[in-house]
Amino acid sequence: MYDSPVSLQEACVDFICDNLEAVCETTYQYNQNESGPGQLEVEAEGSTTDDKSLSAGNLEREENENLESGTAIARIGLGMGFPSEAAYGTFRVARRAAALSTPSTPSRQPPTKTPHLVFRDRDAFLPSEISERLLSGLCERGHLTDETLSLFSGRQTRLRTVRMRNAPPGITARGLRFLRNHKIIHLEATGLRSATVSDVVSALGEWSVQNLRSLGVSRTPFADVPPAPYLALGRSPASNAREADRSSATEQLLASSPGTSPATSRCCVVVSLSRLRHLRHLDVSGTEFNRHGLEVVCEDLPFLESLDISSTLVNDVSPLRRRKATLRSLAMYNLRVCNPGGAASIISELGQLRHLDLSDEQDNHPFEVFAAAAAAAAAAAAAANGRQPIGVGVGRGGDNHGAGNNGGASVGGPIRRLAGEILSNPQVLPLLESLDVSGREEVEGGPALCAWIDAHPQLRFIGLVQTEACYDETFTDPTLPTFRPNLAVSGTACESQILEALRRYSSRPLYVQKCLYNLFRLTPTFTDARVDVIQLVLPGMSEHREQFGVQMAATACLYNLTKGDLAQRVHPSVLRQVVHLTLNAMETYPNHFQLQKNTLLTLCSDRILQDVGFDKFRCARLVMDCLCTVDDPSMNRMSVAICSILAAKISTHETSLLGAEAKYMQKLLEIVKSKVDDKCVDITMKFTLSALWNLTDESPTTCQVFLSAGGMPLFLEVLEVFHGESAVETKVLGLVNNIAEVAHLRGKLMVNQFMEILRQLLHSKHIDVSYFAAGIIAHLASGGEDQWTLSAFHREELLSELGTVVLKWETPEGEMVAYRSFHPFLPLLSRNVACQVQLWAVWAIQHVCTKNAKRYCPMLVEEGGDAILGLLVEDEQVDPSVRGICQSILRVLAAEGFFCKPSTAPPDSTP
């Protein structure tokens, strides 16, 4: 199971993530002055001296930060083209807001209590590596909330690197404040929806502010109420709903005139970023970050080495000149600039660049409409103050010639010639190690591209997805002299290119989708387990749950990569991720036939269902929903097979929840009815009966639903139509045995027609059929003569037959049945029940304890069955056959190391 210490470590973290309630408890702590942004929470009791001093010193620091923000807002406001009066008005408002945000006394507002998670073991402490894995694991599972973040308050955990990728919606500024007590060097908080970039920066302690090296806030809003389309990086082209979102976002941007709150919020964020003086890596992709933010960042972050401004509103990259001595990595995927030629010239000056990403999508660009809106907003502001707008023009083609002077407020079309300009000059960027020109129509293979590559001997990667160049033999044929084995290429021409693309572009849905479609064509040829490929499919699938094309292609690939014997050679931890993401796809697209079929094909695997740990109740529920939604024979067969196995593995509470759904029960009974009408016993029929059997196991609720849905008359018909089919008879009687265990439902089984069939099956030559028929009679008879309502069958006669049959049974070679507990048997061992009933019960206990002692012996002792058996052995009035079997069971317990001391109290005589 655990192939290395790392996987064991992951298993421990997985256990904590999935069992937080078991390992943690909730305490309540008092907070004061929550209205102050970024203020620390102060405990009413149990606070350490360091906590209190940190809280007291926070007010002064925060006041200084707010005043600094107010001053910088005015400077940025002027740079954004706001009229000077508005800028100074913004400055005054910000200064006033800073003053108001710092209360004069800590007791201005009454304290409130908030829940905090702590480990139940107060001495527990997780080192940084485990703490970081735990935080990431909670985020991946969607369990990260303000409350679970409180587990990272710093007392029992230590964080240096924080990764919250695609953060769940439950994270707010309050939860982020728990990061303040850690010394954080690397911080990634992408896709936040209830917190802003400013909240992220404000959550850092002073040490982290001074020492943070990398910050990733991709798709996290700058303003408090972000336009929805900003939250998707590089999304593919639009539907009608997308156009509606764009219109809404345009209105918001038009409304962000000088001095309004959203614009001020965006300015504050840039100021927050500029405080991180030692930052070396910054990722603001997919946000409202613009040219003026770029200007401030390039001026105020002197050590900046890596910058990702992909899919932002930056329309002029000239501020990058200020960082040409330090910048080593620049990503401009899906970026719109006003002057492609000028942008190429500026980039060419960045002589220290090692990594350059100029990739694009050959489709409509999601941020073009926002650029247009920004230009319109700037024009409206200028007109309102009697000024002429600077170069307001929008295009999809080449240069926007009216936008040459520093870009101004103008916007341009796609940089269709930017990559061509760079590739036309082999002398530029001599230190380049990776270049990505994916999606650029002007990029072609041939001698020119080969010459450029030859001029860059340090080049180790080139991105060519969605270009014809990736099919050039130079990149696909290792036998050619021009082929460079040390040059990685992303594209769709061969396996290596596809895998490289999946490795690099997990955040780009269009690229992921195209690569997965091409990968699917290759997967049928794989003859060995390809864990490396699976692990490249999963990230894109996880990140783009709402992208149908990605999910469709991913589920098809995963089935081909895990089907049959291939799954046996894949580690359970990897298969666990496969199942989790497969269920996500199933849940997101419940009505899509082919995708649902893909998911069922993947899940219908013995290796997955038997050996892999995952949320089996969720899986069973989704499969049952699919069974009720899609009417297809092959899918019905897979659905009932999966449910029959999972129903035996989930708790009795969960089986009751499933069985209580009338639509599920009705659908299963409909399948049985159709097989009865066709007089057909196939694998679907058998799995359906098994599913019903397992769903009713120790679940009175499900048993009641079964009876209410007309299950009993149908099962009588099954026994008549399929007489002699022992596999069918065993499953039917097993389910009815579950009903017979429920005292208040036994009257429903006191039917002459059923008892006549039952009496015949009691004498079946198949021991499993006879066993369950005997169990039903034993339970029905255990209530005594008063509860026996069958006039056509005498209770004593049936009991006599029961005893005779049980004594004739020979021990079967294998285990006939699995039990969740021995609770249904204990009432049958009471002194006031018939000896034949006791005989069947002790025979059943002996059978499972001898066939699977490791499982059933501890269960029997834990439930007190050993004490009851001891009393029966000592009671000379008990039937000798019963006492003999009891002694045999006690010997098995002793062999397993259990010391069985009889209880002094009599067993419960209540049936």
Short mmCIF file of C-alpha atoms in Angstrom, two decimals, residues 87-398:
data_model
loop_
_atom_site.label_atom_id
_atom_site.label_comp_id
_atom_site.label_asym_id
_atom_site.label_seq_id
_atom_site.Cartn_x
_atom_site.Cartn_y
_atom_site.Cartn_z
CA ALA A 87 -7.36 62.19 -7.75
CA TYR A 88 -6.96 64.53 -4.83
CA GLY A 89 -10.54 63.81 -3.82
CA THR A 90 -9.67 60.13 -3.81
CA PHE A 91 -6.63 60.94 -1.69
CA ARG A 92 -8.71 62.81 0.88
CA VAL A 93 -11.30 60.01 0.97
CA ALA A 94 -8.59 57.41 1.45
CA ARG A 95 -6.97 59.39 4.27
CA ARG A 96 -10.35 59.74 5.93
CA ALA A 97 -11.08 56.02 5.49
CA ALA A 98 -7.70 55.18 7.00
CA ALA A 99 -8.46 57.25 10.04
CA LEU A 100 -11.91 55.74 10.46
CA SER A 101 -10.58 52.19 10.02
CA THR A 102 -8.35 52.57 13.10
CA PRO A 103 -10.59 52.86 16.17
CA SER A 104 -9.52 55.12 19.00
CA THR A 105 -9.92 52.40 21.63
CA PRO A 106 -9.92 48.61 21.34
CA SER A 107 -13.29 48.37 23.09
CA ARG A 108 -15.33 50.36 20.60
CA GLN A 109 -17.29 47.25 19.60
CA PRO A 110 -18.39 44.45 21.91
CA PRO A 111 -16.31 41.29 21.59
CA THR A 112 -17.71 38.41 19.57
CA LYS A 113 -16.94 34.71 19.70
CA THR A 114 -15.70 32.82 16.67
CA PRO A 115 -14.95 29.09 16.37
CA HIS A 116 -11.33 27.93 16.21
CA LEU A 117 -10.17 24.42 15.38
CA VAL A 118 -7.45 22.81 17.46
CA PHE A 119 -6.11 19.27 17.58
CA ARG A 120 -7.65 17.25 20.39
CA ASP A 121 -4.15 16.36 21.48
CA ARG A 122 -2.93 19.76 22.63
CA ASP A 123 0.68 18.59 22.46
CA ALA A 124 0.35 17.74 18.77
CA PHE A 125 2.50 19.81 16.44
CA LEU A 126 2.88 19.48 12.69
CA PRO A 127 6.16 20.59 11.12
CA SER A 128 6.08 22.86 8.11
CA GLU A 129 6.12 20.12 5.45
CA ILE A 130 3.14 18.30 6.95
CA SER A 131 1.29 21.55 7.72
CA GLU A 132 1.69 22.68 4.13
CA ARG A 133 0.47 19.33 2.78
CA LEU A 134 -2.52 19.47 5.10
CA LEU A 135 -3.48 22.98 3.96
CA SER A 136 -3.18 22.01 0.30
CA GLY A 137 -5.13 18.79 0.88
CA LEU A 138 -8.02 20.61 2.57
CA CYS A 139 -8.08 23.09 -0.30
CA GLU A 140 -8.11 20.38 -2.97
CA ARG A 141 -11.05 18.65 -1.27
CA GLY A 142 -13.02 21.88 -0.93
CA HIS A 143 -12.84 21.65 2.88
CA LEU A 144 -10.93 24.90 3.35
CA THR A 145 -13.08 27.50 5.11
CA ASP A 146 -12.51 30.26 7.62
CA GLU A 147 -13.03 27.73 10.39
CA THR A 148 -10.63 25.12 9.04
CA LEU A 149 -8.07 27.85 8.36
CA SER A 150 -8.15 28.55 12.11
CA LEU A 151 -6.30 25.24 12.53
CA PHE A 152 -3.32 27.13 11.10
CA SER A 153 -3.27 29.84 13.76
CA GLY A 154 0.38 29.00 14.44
CA ARG A 155 0.19 27.13 17.73
CA GLN A 156 0.16 23.59 16.34
CA THR A 157 1.23 24.16 12.75
CA ARG A 158 4.02 25.90 10.90
CA LEU A 159 3.80 27.29 7.36
CA ARG A 160 6.53 28.57 5.08
CA THR A 161 4.84 27.85 1.77
CA VAL A 162 1.08 28.35 1.39
CA ARG A 163 -0.71 26.90 -1.64
CA MET A 164 -4.42 27.55 -2.02
CA ARG A 165 -5.09 26.74 -5.64
CA ASN A 166 -8.64 27.19 -6.91
CA ALA A 167 -9.67 28.09 -3.39
CA PRO A 168 -13.18 27.14 -2.22
CA PRO A 169 -15.71 30.00 -1.94
CA GLY A 170 -15.84 29.84 1.87
CA ILE A 171 -12.54 31.66 2.40
CA THR A 172 -12.85 35.31 3.44
CA ALA A 173 -10.51 37.96 4.80
CA ARG A 174 -11.20 36.72 8.33
CA GLY A 175 -9.90 33.24 7.58
CA LEU A 176 -6.83 34.56 5.78
CA ARG A 177 -5.77 36.42 8.93
CA PHE A 178 -4.74 33.15 10.51
CA LEU A 179 -1.72 33.22 8.20
CA ARG A 180 -0.37 36.24 10.07
CA ASN A 181 1.47 34.26 12.71
CA HIS A 182 3.55 32.35 10.16
CA LYS A 183 6.79 33.30 8.45
CA ILE A 184 5.69 32.81 4.86
CA ILE A 185 8.09 32.89 1.94
CA HIS A 186 5.87 31.59 -0.85
CA LEU A 187 2.14 32.31 -1.11
CA GLU A 188 -0.30 31.09 -3.75
CA ALA A 189 -3.97 32.04 -3.41
CA THR A 190 -5.69 31.56 -6.75
CA GLY A 191 -9.36 31.73 -7.61
CA LEU A 192 -10.52 33.36 -4.37
CA ARG A 193 -14.13 34.51 -4.62
CA SER A 194 -14.92 35.97 -1.21
CA ALA A 195 -11.63 37.76 -0.61
CA THR A 196 -9.48 40.14 -2.62
CA VAL A 197 -5.79 40.47 -3.38
CA SER A 198 -5.65 43.24 -0.80
CA ASP A 199 -7.05 40.83 1.80
CA VAL A 200 -4.35 38.33 0.91
CA VAL A 201 -1.53 40.85 1.37
CA SER A 202 -3.09 42.30 4.52
CA ALA A 203 -3.18 38.83 6.03
CA LEU A 204 0.61 38.65 6.07
CA GLY A 205 2.58 39.34 9.20
CA GLU A 206 5.34 41.94 9.17
CA TRP A 207 8.06 39.33 8.75
CA SER A 208 6.26 37.85 5.73
CA VAL A 209 5.74 41.27 4.18
CA GLN A 210 9.47 41.91 4.39
CA ASN A 211 10.56 38.45 3.25
CA LEU A 212 7.91 37.15 0.82
CA ARG A 213 9.63 35.88 -2.31
CA SER A 214 6.75 34.73 -4.49
CA LEU A 215 3.07 35.64 -4.70
CA GLY A 216 0.46 34.06 -6.96
CA VAL A 217 -3.03 35.62 -7.02
CA SER A 218 -4.24 34.40 -10.40
CA ARG A 219 -8.01 34.85 -10.87
CA THR A 220 -8.38 36.49 -7.47
CA PRO A 221 -10.26 39.79 -7.71
CA PHE A 222 -8.69 43.16 -7.03
CA ALA A 223 -12.00 44.85 -6.25
CA ASP A 224 -14.50 43.69 -3.63
CA VAL A 225 -17.10 42.84 -6.31
CA PRO A 226 -15.17 41.52 -9.31
CA PRO A 227 -16.71 41.14 -12.76
CA ALA A 228 -17.43 37.44 -13.10
CA PRO A 229 -15.45 36.86 -16.33
CA TYR A 230 -12.25 38.06 -14.66
CA LEU A 231 -12.29 34.90 -12.61
CA ALA A 232 -11.47 32.63 -15.56
CA LEU A 233 -8.00 32.67 -17.01
CA GLY A 234 -7.89 32.16 -20.73
CA ARG A 235 -11.41 30.82 -21.12
CA SER A 236 -12.48 29.65 -24.51
CA PRO A 237 -15.03 31.43 -26.68
CA ALA A 238 -18.42 32.47 -25.74
CA SER A 239 -21.90 31.18 -25.42
CA ASN A 240 -24.96 33.38 -25.01
CA ALA A 241 -24.53 33.25 -21.24
CA ARG A 242 -20.93 34.36 -21.61
CA GLU A 243 -22.03 37.38 -23.64
CA ALA A 244 -24.46 38.30 -20.87
CA ASP A 245 -21.62 38.15 -18.36
CA ARG A 246 -19.51 40.35 -20.58
CA SER A 247 -22.25 42.94 -20.85
CA SER A 248 -22.61 43.00 -17.09
CA ALA A 249 -18.86 43.40 -16.65
CA THR A 250 -18.79 46.21 -19.19
CA GLU A 251 -21.43 48.07 -17.22
CA GLN A 252 -19.40 47.67 -14.05
CA LEU A 253 -16.29 49.02 -15.69
CA LEU A 254 -18.17 51.95 -17.18
CA ALA A 255 -19.53 52.66 -13.73
CA SER A 256 -16.01 52.75 -12.26
CA SER A 257 -15.57 56.44 -12.85
CA PRO A 258 -12.94 58.38 -10.87
CA GLY A 259 -13.54 58.25 -7.16
CA THR A 260 -15.83 55.22 -7.10
CA SER A 261 -15.26 52.41 -4.68
CA PRO A 262 -14.26 49.59 -7.11
CA ALA A 263 -11.60 51.76 -8.77
CA THR A 264 -10.28 52.83 -5.39
CA SER A 265 -10.14 49.19 -4.30
CA ARG A 266 -8.07 48.27 -7.34
CA CYS A 267 -5.67 51.11 -6.60
CA CYS A 268 -5.30 49.94 -3.00
CA VAL A 269 -4.33 46.50 -4.21
CA VAL A 270 -1.46 47.81 -6.30
CA VAL A 271 -0.27 49.73 -3.26
CA SER A 272 -0.46 46.51 -1.22
CA LEU A 273 1.66 44.71 -3.79
CA SER A 274 4.23 47.49 -3.77
CA ARG A 275 4.83 46.90 -0.05
CA LEU A 276 6.34 43.51 -0.85
CA ARG A 277 9.74 45.03 -1.53
CA HIS A 278 11.66 41.75 -1.70
CA LEU A 279 9.20 39.99 -4.00
CA ARG A 280 10.88 38.07 -6.79
CA HIS A 281 7.98 36.21 -8.41
CA LEU A 282 4.54 37.73 -9.06
CA ASP A 283 1.57 36.13 -10.83
CA VAL A 284 -1.46 38.40 -11.38
CA SER A 285 -2.83 36.51 -14.41
CA GLY A 286 -6.55 36.61 -15.05
CA THR A 287 -7.11 39.71 -12.90
CA GLU A 288 -7.96 43.39 -13.48
CA PHE A 289 -4.28 44.28 -13.31
CA ASN A 290 -3.56 47.01 -15.89
CA ARG A 291 -0.79 49.13 -17.37
CA HIS A 292 -0.67 51.50 -14.42
CA GLY A 293 -0.41 48.63 -11.97
CA LEU A 294 2.48 47.34 -14.06
CA GLU A 295 4.14 50.72 -13.83
CA VAL A 296 3.91 50.81 -10.03
CA VAL A 297 5.07 47.20 -9.64
CA CYS A 298 8.06 47.69 -11.94
CA GLU A 299 9.04 50.82 -10.05
CA ASP A 300 8.53 49.60 -6.49
CA LEU A 301 9.71 45.96 -6.68
CA PRO A 302 13.43 46.24 -7.42
CA PHE A 303 14.15 42.50 -7.15
CA LEU A 304 11.36 41.28 -9.43
CA GLU A 305 12.60 38.35 -11.51
CA SER A 306 9.43 36.60 -12.68
CA LEU A 307 6.17 38.25 -13.78
CA ASP A 308 2.97 36.70 -15.14
CA ILE A 309 0.53 39.24 -16.59
CA SER A 310 -1.37 36.78 -18.78
CA SER A 311 -5.00 37.61 -19.55
CA THR A 312 -4.91 40.95 -17.75
CA LEU A 313 -5.82 44.47 -18.91
CA VAL A 314 -2.23 45.50 -19.49
CA ASN A 315 -2.20 47.17 -22.92
CA ASP A 316 1.31 48.64 -22.84
CA VAL A 317 4.42 46.82 -21.68
CA SER A 318 6.82 49.76 -21.78
CA PRO A 319 7.15 49.84 -17.93
CA LEU A 320 9.04 46.55 -18.23
CA ARG A 321 12.10 48.50 -19.36
CA ARG A 322 12.66 49.47 -15.73
CA ARG A 323 13.20 45.83 -14.83
CA LYS A 324 15.32 44.78 -17.80
CA ALA A 325 18.30 44.19 -15.52
CA THR A 326 16.43 41.79 -13.20
CA LEU A 327 13.55 40.23 -15.15
CA ARG A 328 14.24 36.63 -16.06
CA SER A 329 10.76 35.27 -16.71
CA LEU A 330 7.82 36.98 -18.44
CA ALA A 331 4.43 35.43 -19.26
CA MET A 332 2.06 37.33 -21.56
CA TYR A 333 -0.40 34.62 -22.57
CA ASN A 334 -3.60 36.05 -24.10
CA LEU A 335 -2.44 39.63 -23.58
CA ARG A 336 -3.66 42.60 -25.65
CA VAL A 337 -1.21 45.39 -26.42
CA CYS A 338 -1.67 48.51 -28.47
CA ASN A 339 1.48 48.32 -30.55
CA PRO A 340 2.83 44.85 -31.41
CA GLY A 341 5.92 46.22 -33.08
CA GLY A 342 6.73 48.45 -30.14
CA ALA A 343 6.04 45.62 -27.69
CA ALA A 344 8.45 43.36 -29.61
CA SER A 345 11.12 46.06 -29.41
CA ILE A 346 10.62 46.44 -25.65
CA ILE A 347 10.76 42.69 -25.05
CA SER A 348 13.90 42.45 -27.14
CA GLU A 349 15.57 44.85 -24.71
CA LEU A 350 15.01 42.44 -21.80
CA GLY A 351 18.39 40.84 -22.30
CA GLN A 352 18.31 38.82 -19.05
CA LEU A 353 15.17 36.91 -19.97
CA ARG A 354 15.38 33.14 -19.68
CA HIS A 355 11.67 32.37 -20.07
CA LEU A 356 9.24 34.14 -22.39
CA ASP A 357 5.60 33.21 -22.97
CA LEU A 358 3.87 34.93 -25.89
CA SER A 359 1.24 32.25 -26.40
CA ASP A 360 -2.30 33.01 -27.46
CA GLU A 361 -5.64 31.40 -28.27
CA GLN A 362 -6.88 31.27 -31.82
CA ASP A 363 -10.37 32.22 -30.74
CA ASN A 364 -12.21 35.20 -29.36
CA HIS A 365 -10.37 36.60 -26.39
CA PRO A 366 -12.28 36.96 -23.13
CA PHE A 367 -10.60 40.22 -22.15
CA GLU A 368 -11.04 42.12 -25.38
CA VAL A 369 -14.46 43.40 -24.34
CA PHE A 370 -13.07 44.61 -21.03
CA ALA A 371 -10.28 46.46 -22.77
CA ALA A 372 -12.92 48.15 -24.89
CA ALA A 373 -14.91 49.00 -21.79
CA ALA A 374 -11.84 50.45 -20.10
CA ALA A 375 -11.18 52.63 -23.13
CA ALA A 376 -14.80 53.78 -23.14
CA ALA A 377 -14.62 54.58 -19.44
CA ALA A 378 -11.47 56.63 -19.93
CA ALA A 379 -13.07 58.48 -22.84
CA ALA A 380 -16.18 59.23 -20.78
CA ALA A 381 -14.06 60.56 -17.90
CA ALA A 382 -12.04 62.77 -20.26
CA ALA A 383 -15.15 64.14 -21.96
CA ALA A 384 -16.75 64.94 -18.63
CA ASN A 385 -13.79 67.16 -17.76
CA GLY A 386 -13.44 68.88 -21.11
CA ARG A 387 -10.43 66.87 -22.30
CA GLN A 388 -9.94 64.86 -25.46
CA PRO A 389 -9.57 61.10 -25.03
CA ILE A 390 -6.16 59.72 -25.90
CA GLY A 391 -6.21 57.23 -28.75
CA VAL A 392 -9.48 55.41 -28.07
CA GLY A 393 -9.60 52.68 -30.67
CA VAL A 394 -10.28 48.99 -30.64
CA GLY A 395 -9.28 46.50 -33.28
CA ARG A 396 -8.62 42.84 -33.85
CA GLY A 397 -6.03 43.25 -36.57
CA GLY A 398 -2.63 44.88 -36.62
#
